[in-house]
Short mmCIF file of C-alpha atoms (C1' of nucleotides) in Angstrom, two decimals:
data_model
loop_
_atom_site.label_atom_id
_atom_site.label_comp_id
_atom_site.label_asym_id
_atom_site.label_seq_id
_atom_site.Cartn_x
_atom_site.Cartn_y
_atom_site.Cartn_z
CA UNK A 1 70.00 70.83 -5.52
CA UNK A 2 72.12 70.32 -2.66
CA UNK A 3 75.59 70.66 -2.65
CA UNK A 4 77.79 67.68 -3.99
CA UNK A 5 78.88 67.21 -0.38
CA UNK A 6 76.07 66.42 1.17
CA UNK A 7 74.53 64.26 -1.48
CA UNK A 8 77.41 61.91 -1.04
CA UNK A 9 77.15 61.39 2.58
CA UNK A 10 73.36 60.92 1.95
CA UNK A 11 74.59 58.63 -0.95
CA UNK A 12 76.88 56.67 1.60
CA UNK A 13 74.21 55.86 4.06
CA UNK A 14 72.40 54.93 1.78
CA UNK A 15 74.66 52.38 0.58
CA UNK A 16 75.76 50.87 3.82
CA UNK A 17 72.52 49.68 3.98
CA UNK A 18 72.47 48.39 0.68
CA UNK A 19 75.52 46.27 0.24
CA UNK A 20 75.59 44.57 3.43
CA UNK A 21 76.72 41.12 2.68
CA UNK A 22 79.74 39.95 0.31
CA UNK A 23 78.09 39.52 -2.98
CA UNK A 24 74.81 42.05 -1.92
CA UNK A 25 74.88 44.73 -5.16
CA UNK A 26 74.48 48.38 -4.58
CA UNK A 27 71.54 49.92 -4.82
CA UNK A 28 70.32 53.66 -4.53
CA UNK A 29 71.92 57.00 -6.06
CA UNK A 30 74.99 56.31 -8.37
CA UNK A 31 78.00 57.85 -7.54
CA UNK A 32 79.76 60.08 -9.73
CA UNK A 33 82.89 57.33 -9.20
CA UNK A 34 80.58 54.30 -10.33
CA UNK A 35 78.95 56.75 -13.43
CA UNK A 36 83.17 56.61 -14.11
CA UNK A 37 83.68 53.70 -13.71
CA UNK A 38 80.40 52.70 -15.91
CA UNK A 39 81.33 54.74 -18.87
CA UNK A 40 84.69 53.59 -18.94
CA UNK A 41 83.36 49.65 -19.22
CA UNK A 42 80.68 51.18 -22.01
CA UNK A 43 83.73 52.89 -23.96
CA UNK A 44 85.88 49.87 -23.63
CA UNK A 45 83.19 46.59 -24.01
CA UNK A 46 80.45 48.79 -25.70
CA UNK A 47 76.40 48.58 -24.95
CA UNK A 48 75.34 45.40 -24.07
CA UNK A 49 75.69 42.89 -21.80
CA UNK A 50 75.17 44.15 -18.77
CA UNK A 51 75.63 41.49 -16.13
CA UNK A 52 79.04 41.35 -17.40
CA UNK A 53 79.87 45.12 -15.69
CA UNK A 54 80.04 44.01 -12.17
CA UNK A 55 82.33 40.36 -13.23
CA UNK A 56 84.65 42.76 -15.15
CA UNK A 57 84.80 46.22 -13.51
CA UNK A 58 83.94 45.56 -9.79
CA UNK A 59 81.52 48.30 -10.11
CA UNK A 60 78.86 46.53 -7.43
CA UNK A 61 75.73 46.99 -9.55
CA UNK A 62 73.33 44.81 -11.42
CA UNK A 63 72.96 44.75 -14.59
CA UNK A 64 69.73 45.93 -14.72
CA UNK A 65 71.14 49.07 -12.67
CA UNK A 66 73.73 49.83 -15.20
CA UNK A 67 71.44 49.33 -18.00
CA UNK A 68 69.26 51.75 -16.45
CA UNK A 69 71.65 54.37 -15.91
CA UNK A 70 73.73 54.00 -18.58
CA UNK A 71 70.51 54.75 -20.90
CA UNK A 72 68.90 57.38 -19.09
CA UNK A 73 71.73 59.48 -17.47
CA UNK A 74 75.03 58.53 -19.28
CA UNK A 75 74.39 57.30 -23.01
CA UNK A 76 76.03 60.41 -25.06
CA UNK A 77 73.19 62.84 -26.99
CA UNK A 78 71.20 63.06 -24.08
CA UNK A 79 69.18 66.40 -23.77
CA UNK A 80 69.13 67.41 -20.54
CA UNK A 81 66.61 69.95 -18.84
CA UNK A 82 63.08 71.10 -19.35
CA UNK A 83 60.49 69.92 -22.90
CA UNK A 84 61.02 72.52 -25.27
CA UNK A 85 57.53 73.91 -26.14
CA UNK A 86 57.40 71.75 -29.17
CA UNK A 87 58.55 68.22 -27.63
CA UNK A 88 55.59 69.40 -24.98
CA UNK A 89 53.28 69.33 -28.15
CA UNK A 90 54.94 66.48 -29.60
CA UNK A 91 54.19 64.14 -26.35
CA UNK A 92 50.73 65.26 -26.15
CA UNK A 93 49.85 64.01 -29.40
CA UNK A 94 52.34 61.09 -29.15
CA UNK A 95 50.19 60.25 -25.81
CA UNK A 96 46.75 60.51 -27.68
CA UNK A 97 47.65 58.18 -29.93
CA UNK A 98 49.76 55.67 -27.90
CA UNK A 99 49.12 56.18 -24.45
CA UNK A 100 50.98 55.14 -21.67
CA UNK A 101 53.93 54.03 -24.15
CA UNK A 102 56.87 55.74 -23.19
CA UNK A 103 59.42 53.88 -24.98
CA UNK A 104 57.49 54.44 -28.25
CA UNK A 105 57.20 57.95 -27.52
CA UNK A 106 60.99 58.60 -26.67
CA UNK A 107 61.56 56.72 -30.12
CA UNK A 108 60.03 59.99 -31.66
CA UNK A 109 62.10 62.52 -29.24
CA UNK A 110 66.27 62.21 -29.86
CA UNK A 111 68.12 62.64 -26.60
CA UNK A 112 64.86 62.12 -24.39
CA UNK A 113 64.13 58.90 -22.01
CA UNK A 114 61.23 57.30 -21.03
CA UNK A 115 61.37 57.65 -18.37
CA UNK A 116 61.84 61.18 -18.54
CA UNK A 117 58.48 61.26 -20.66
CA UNK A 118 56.57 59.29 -18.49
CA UNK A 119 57.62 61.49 -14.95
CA UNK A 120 56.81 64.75 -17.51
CA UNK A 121 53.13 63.34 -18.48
CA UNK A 122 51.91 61.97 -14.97
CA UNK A 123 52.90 65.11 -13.28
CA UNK A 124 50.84 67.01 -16.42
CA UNK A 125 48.19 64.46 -15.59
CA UNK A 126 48.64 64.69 -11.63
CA UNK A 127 47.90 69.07 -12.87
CA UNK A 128 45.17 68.37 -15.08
CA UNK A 129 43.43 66.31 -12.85
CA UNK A 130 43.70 68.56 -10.10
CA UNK A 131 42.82 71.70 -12.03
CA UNK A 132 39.36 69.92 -12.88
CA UNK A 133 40.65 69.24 -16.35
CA UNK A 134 40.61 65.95 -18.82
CA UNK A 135 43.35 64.32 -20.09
CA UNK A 136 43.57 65.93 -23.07
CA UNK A 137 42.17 68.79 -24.65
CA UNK A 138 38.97 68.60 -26.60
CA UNK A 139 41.12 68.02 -30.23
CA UNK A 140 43.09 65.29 -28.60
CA UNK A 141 40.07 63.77 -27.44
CA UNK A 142 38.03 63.54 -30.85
CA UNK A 143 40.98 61.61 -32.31
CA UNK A 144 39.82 58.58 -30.21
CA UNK A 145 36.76 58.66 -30.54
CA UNK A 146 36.62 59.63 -34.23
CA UNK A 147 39.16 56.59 -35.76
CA UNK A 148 38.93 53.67 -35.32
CA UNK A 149 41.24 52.14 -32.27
CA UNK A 150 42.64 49.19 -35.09
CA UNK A 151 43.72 51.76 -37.49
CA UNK A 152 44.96 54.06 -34.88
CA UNK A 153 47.02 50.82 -33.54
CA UNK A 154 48.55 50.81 -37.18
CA UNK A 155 48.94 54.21 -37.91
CA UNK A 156 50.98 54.54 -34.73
CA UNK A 157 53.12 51.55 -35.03
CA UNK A 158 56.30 52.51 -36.94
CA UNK A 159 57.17 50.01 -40.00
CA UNK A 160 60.76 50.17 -41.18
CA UNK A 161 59.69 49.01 -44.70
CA UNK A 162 62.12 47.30 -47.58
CA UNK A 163 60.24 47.93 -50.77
CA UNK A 164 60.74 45.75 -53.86
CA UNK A 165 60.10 46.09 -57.44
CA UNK A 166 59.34 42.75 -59.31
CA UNK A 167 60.87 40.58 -56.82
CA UNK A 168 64.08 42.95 -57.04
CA UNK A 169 64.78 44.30 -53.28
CA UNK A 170 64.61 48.23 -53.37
CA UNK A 171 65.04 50.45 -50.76
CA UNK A 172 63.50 53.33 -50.34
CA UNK A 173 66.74 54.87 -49.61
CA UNK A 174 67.69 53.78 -52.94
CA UNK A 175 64.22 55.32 -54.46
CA UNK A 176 64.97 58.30 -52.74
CA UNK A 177 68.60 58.58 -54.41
CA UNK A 178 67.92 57.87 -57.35
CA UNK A 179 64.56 60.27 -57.78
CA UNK A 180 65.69 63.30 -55.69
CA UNK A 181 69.06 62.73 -54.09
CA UNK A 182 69.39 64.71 -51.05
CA UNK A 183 72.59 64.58 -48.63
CA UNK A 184 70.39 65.32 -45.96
CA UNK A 185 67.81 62.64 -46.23
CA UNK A 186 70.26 60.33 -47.11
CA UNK A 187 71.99 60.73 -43.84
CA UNK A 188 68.82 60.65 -42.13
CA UNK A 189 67.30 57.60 -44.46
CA UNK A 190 70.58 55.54 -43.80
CA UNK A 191 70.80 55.78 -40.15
CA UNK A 192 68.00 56.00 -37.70
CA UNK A 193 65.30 53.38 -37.74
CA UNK A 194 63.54 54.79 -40.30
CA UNK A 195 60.63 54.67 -39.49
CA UNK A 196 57.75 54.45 -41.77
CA UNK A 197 54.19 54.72 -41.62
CA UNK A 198 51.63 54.18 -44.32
CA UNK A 199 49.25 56.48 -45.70
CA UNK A 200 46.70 56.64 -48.68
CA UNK A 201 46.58 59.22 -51.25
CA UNK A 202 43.21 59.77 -52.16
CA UNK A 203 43.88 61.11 -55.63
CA UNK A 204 46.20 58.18 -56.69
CA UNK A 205 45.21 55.56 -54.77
CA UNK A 206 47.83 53.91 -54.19
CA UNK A 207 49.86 52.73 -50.85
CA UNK A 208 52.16 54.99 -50.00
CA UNK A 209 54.86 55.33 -47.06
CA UNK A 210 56.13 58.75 -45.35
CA UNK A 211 58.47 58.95 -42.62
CA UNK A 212 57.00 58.96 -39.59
CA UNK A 213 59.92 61.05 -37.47
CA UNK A 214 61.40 62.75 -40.33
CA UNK A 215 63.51 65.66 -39.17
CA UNK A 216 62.20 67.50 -42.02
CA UNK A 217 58.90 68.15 -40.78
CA UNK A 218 57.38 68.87 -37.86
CA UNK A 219 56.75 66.28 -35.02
CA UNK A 220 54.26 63.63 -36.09
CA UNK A 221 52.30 65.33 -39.07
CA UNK A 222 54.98 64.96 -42.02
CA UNK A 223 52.21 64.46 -44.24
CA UNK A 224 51.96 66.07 -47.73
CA UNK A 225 48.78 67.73 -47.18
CA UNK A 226 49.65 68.54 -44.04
CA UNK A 227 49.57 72.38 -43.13
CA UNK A 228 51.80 72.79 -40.20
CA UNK A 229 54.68 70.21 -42.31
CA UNK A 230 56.26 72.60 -44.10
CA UNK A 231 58.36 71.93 -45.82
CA UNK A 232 57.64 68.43 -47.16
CA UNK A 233 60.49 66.47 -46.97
CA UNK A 234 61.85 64.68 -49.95
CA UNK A 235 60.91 61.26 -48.74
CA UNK A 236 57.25 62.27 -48.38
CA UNK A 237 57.24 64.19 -51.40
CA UNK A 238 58.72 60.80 -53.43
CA UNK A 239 56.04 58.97 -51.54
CA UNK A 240 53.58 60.75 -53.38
CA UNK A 241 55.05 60.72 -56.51
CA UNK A 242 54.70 56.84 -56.21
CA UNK A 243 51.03 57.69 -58.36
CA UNK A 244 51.23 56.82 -61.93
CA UNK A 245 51.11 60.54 -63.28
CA UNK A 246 54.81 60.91 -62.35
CA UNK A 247 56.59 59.59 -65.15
CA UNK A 248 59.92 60.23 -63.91
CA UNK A 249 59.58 57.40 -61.44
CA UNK A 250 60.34 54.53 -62.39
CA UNK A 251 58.10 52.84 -59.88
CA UNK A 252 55.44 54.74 -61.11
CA UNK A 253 52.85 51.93 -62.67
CA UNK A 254 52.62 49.69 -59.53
CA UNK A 255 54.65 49.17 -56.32
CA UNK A 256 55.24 45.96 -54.72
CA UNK A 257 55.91 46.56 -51.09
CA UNK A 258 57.53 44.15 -49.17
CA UNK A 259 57.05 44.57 -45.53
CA UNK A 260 59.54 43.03 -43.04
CA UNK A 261 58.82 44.64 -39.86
CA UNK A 262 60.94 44.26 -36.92
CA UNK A 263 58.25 44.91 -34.92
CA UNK A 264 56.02 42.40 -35.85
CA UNK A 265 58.34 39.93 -37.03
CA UNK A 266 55.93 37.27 -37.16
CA UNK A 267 55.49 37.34 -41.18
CA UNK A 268 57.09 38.76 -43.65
CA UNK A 269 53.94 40.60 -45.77
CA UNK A 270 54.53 41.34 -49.46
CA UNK A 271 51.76 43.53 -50.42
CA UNK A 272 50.71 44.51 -53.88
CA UNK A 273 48.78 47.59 -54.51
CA UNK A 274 47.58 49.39 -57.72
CA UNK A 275 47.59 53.15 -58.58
CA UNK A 276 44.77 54.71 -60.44
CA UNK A 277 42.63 51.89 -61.96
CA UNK A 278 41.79 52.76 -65.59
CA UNK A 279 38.02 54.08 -65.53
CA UNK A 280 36.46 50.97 -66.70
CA UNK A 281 38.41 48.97 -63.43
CA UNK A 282 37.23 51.89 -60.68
CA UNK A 283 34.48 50.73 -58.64
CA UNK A 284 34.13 47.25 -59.38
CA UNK A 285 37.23 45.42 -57.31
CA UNK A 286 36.66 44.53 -53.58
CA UNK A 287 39.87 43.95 -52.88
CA UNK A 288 43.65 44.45 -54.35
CA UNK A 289 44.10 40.83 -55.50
CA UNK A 290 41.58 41.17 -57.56
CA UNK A 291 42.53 44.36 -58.96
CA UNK A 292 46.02 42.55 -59.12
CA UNK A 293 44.46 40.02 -61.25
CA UNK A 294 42.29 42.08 -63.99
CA UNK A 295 45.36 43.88 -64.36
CA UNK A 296 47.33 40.78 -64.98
CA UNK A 297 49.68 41.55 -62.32
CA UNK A 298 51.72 38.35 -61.07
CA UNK A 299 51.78 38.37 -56.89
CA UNK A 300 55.24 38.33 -55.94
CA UNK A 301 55.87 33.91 -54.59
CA UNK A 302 55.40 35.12 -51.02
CA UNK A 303 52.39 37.71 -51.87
CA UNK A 304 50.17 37.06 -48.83
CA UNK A 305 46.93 35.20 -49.92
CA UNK A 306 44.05 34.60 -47.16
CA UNK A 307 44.80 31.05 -47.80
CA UNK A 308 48.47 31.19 -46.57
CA UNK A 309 47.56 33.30 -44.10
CA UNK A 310 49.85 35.56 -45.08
CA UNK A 311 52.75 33.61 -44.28
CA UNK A 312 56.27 34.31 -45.61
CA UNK A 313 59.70 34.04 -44.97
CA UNK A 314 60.38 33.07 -41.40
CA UNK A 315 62.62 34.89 -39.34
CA UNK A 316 64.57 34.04 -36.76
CA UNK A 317 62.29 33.79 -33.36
CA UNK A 318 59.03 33.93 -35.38
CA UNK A 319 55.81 32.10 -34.62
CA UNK A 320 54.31 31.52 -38.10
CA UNK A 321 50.86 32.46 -39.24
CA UNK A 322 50.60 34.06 -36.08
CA UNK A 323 49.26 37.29 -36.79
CA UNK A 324 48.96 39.87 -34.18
CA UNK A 325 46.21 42.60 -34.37
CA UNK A 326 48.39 45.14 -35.97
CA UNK A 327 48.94 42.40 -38.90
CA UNK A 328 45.44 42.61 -38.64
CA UNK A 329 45.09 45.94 -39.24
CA UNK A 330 47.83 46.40 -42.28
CA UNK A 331 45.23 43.79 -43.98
CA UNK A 332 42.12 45.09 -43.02
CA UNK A 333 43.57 48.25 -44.51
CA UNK A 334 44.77 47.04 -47.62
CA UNK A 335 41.67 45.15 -47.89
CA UNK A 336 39.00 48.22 -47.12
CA UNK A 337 41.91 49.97 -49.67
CA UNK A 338 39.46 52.51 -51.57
CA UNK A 339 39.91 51.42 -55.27
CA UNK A 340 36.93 53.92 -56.08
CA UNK A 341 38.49 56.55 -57.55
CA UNK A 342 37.74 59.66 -54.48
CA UNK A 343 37.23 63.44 -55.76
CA UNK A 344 40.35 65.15 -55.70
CA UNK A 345 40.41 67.21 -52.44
CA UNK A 346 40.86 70.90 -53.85
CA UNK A 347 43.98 71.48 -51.65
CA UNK A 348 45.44 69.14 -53.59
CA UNK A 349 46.62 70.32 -57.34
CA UNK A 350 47.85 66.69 -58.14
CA UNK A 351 51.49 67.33 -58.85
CA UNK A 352 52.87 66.78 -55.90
CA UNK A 353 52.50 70.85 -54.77
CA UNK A 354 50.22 71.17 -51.99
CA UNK A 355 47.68 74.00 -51.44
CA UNK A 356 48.09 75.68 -48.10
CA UNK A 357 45.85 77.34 -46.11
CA UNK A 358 47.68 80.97 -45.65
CA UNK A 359 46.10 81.69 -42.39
CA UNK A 360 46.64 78.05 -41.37
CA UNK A 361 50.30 78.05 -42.10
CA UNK A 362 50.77 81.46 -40.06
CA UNK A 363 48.93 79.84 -37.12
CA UNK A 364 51.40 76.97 -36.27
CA UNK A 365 49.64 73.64 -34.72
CA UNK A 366 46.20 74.59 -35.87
CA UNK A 367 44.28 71.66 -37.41
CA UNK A 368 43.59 71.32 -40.84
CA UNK A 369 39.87 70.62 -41.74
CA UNK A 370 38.42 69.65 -44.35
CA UNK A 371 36.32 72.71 -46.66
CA UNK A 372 32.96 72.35 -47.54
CA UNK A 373 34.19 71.16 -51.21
CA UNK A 374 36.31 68.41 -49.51
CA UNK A 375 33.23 67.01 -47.68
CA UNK A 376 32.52 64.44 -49.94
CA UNK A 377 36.06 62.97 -49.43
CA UNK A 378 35.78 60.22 -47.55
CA UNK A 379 38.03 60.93 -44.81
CA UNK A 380 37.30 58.28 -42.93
CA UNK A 381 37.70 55.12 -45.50
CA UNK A 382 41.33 54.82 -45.47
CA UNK A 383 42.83 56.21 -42.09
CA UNK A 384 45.17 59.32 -43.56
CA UNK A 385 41.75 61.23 -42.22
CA UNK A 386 43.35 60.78 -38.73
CA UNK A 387 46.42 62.43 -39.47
CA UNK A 388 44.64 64.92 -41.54
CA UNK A 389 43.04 65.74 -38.13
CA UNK A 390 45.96 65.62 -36.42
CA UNK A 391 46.10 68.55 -33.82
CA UNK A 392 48.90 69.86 -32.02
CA UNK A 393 49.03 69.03 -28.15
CA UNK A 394 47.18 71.35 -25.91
CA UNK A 395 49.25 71.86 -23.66
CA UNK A 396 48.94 74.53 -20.52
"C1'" DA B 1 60.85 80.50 10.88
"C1'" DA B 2 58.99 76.07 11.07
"C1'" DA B 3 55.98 72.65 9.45
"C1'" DT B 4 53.71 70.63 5.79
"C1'" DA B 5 52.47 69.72 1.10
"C1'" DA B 6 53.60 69.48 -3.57
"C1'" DT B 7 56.71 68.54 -7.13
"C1'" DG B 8 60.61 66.60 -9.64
"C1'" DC B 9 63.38 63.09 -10.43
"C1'" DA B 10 66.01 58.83 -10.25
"C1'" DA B 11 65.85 54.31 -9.38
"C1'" DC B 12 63.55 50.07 -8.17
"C1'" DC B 13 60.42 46.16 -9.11
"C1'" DG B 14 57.92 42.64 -11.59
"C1'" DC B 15 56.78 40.92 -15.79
"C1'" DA B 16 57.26 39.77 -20.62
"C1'" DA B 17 59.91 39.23 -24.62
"C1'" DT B 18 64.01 37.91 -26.62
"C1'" DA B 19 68.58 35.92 -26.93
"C1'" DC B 20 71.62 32.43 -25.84
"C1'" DG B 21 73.77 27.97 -24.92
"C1'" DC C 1 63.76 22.26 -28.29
"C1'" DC C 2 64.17 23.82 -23.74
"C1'" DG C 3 65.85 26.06 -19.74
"C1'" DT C 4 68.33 30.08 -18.35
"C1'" DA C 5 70.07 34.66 -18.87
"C1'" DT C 6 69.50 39.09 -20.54
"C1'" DT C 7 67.07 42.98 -22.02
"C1'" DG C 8 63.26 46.17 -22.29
"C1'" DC C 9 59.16 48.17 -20.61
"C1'" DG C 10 55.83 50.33 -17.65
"C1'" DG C 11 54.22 51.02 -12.97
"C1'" DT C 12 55.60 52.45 -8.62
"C1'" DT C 13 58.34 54.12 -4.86
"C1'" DG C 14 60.90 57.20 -2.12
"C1'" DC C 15 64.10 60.94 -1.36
"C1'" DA C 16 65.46 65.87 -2.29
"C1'" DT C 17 63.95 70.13 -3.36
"C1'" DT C 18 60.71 73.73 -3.66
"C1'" DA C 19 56.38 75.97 -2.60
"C1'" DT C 20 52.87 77.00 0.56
"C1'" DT C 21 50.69 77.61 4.89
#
DNA sequence: AAATAATGCAACCGCAATACG
DNA sequence: CCGTATTGCGGTTGCATTATT
């Protein structure tokens, strides 16, 4: 770095350049004076807006300039310096999933920028590629070409979820409390996006949700069976006790989940699933409405039929009925949902405590595989077999 | 020691989505 | 409803610094 000095005369011929005429904005390096000047209109108007900065401050910048800065080099909580080890792991697996999307990825990584994740991967790439190397390593690779791309595009979409119980809104904040309260997740539950992702449980089959950055696990593998999540965290542990075998939950016979994502805000999906069909019912349904039905189970008014086309409550800026393909795939999951009852993976003891693999659990990041007595799991039917597989990032 | 190449980083640009009036 | 403004994203650029020849 070189001295503050002679940055600033660099910085100044820079700028005489740049703001030539009367209303020509500033471009280049910011000053330490304008990153003043910038925080002080943040602290005093707040985020937002950010055309308004140069009308009320002076500060000779576009918006789009401020914006920029503001997020990336001012915003408060900002790590600064080198990928820890783990976020190194963390954006490696992010990347196999997501690719080249950086604002997704910083999502899962407090304090970090996109852009500071995208100038970290392309100069990892830039290596690789040099060195003679792929992309990723091998157990990056088989991720892609072992799921499917459609579930993958689910999987790594995060679904803040509302979750109702016979028409009656429920959070799963409020499941949480009033199950297992836990100051911690509470705190966590209450403020970030939450961020939710679906997964199956074989044993119970039912639909199931788990935090997809909880800061109780481990980077993006916070799943109950997961080896290298220790320790579950309370939401994923409640998730699974969504099966019927937990009488203590009072959600525990059925779960009507009422999906209003702000990412895809073009429907609002309410989505009925079952837990364990009785024996006489496993087998024999093709798909969850009809389950719903034999069971005598009333759809919720705006459960999604084909015939609506899953239309529901409009929000604000929506297209109805359009459905993009990650509507697509939350259907084409719950549709495909296995409602043959699968063997119980042996890992799994069915009460919510988890078998571990001792020498897995000492060897942080390894992958967990399914035994020999797990093979006839399939691990493929409903799309928790890709975070099963989950590896770590392999990362130089 | 000087020249050159590689790397790191911040900021820009265009485009698309969303919000606003 | 429509045009405009704003915001957000991802690709790209270009300068400073560091490493290599």
């Amino acid at each position: 770095m070189a001295p503050d000095g002679l940055k600033d005369s660099w910085r100044s011929v820079r700028s005489i350049g740049a703001v030539s005429g009367r209303h020509m904005l500033k471009k280049g390096p910011w000053t330490a004076a304008e990153d003043a000047i910038l925080k002080e209109y943040v602290k005093k108007h707040g985020e937002g807006n950010w055309n308004a900065v140069q009308r009320n401050s002076g500060l000779m910048r576009c918006g789009k300039s401020c914006r920029l800065r503001w997020a990336n080099h001012l915003r408060p909580n900002l790590k600064k310096g080198a990928f820890s080890s783990e976020e190194e792991r963390i954006i490696g697996e992010l990347h196999a999933m997501l690719g080249n999307k950086w604002a997704r990825m910083a999502a899962q990584l407090p304090g970090r920028t996109d852009n500071e994740i995208k100038n970290y991967w392309n100069t990892r790439l830039k290596r690789r590629q040099r060195a003679g190397l792929s992309t990723y390593h091998q157990e990056q690779q088989q991720i892609n070409s072992n799921s499917s791309t459609s579930l993958q595009a689910l999987l790594s979409s995060s679904h803040p979820i509302n979750v109702s119980y016979n028409n009656t809104p429920l959070s799963l904040f409020d499941m949480l409390k009033s199950s297992n309260p836990q100051p911690s997740s509470s705190s966590y539950l209450s403020n970030i996006n939450n961020h939710l992702k679906f997964f199956c449980d074989n044993r119970d089959l039912s639909l199931s949700l788990v935090a997809s950055n909880s800061p109780f696990s481990s980077s993006l593998t916070p799943l109950p069976f997961s080896n290298n999540s220790l320790p579950m965290s309370s939401l994923e542990y409640n998730a699974l006790n969504f099966g019927p075998n937990n009488s203590s939950n009072q959600i525990s016979t059925s779960i009507v989940t009422s999906i209003q994502d702000v990412e895809f805000p073009s429907i609002q999906q309410s989505v009925q699933t079952e837990t364990t069909p009785s024996s006489s019912e496993r087998g024999d349904n093709s798909d969850l409405l009809g389950l719903m039905d034999k069971l005598g189970e009333k759809p919720v008014s705006n459960f999604p039929t084909h015939e609506n086309n899953y239309q529901g409550t409009k929000k604000k800026g929506c297209v109805e009925g359009v459905m993009n393909p990650v509507d697509d795939d939350i259907f084409s999951l719950l549709d495909n949902f296995p409602l043959a009852v699968q063997p119980v993976p042996d890992w799994y003891q069915g009460n919510g405590n988890i078998l571990f693999d001792a020498d897995a659990d000492a060897n942080v990041g390894t992958e967990y595989r399914p035994t020999e007595s797990t093979a006839n799991v399939d691990w493929n039917i409903n799309g928790s077999c890709c975070w099963y597989t989950m590896p770590s990032a392999m990362l130089d």
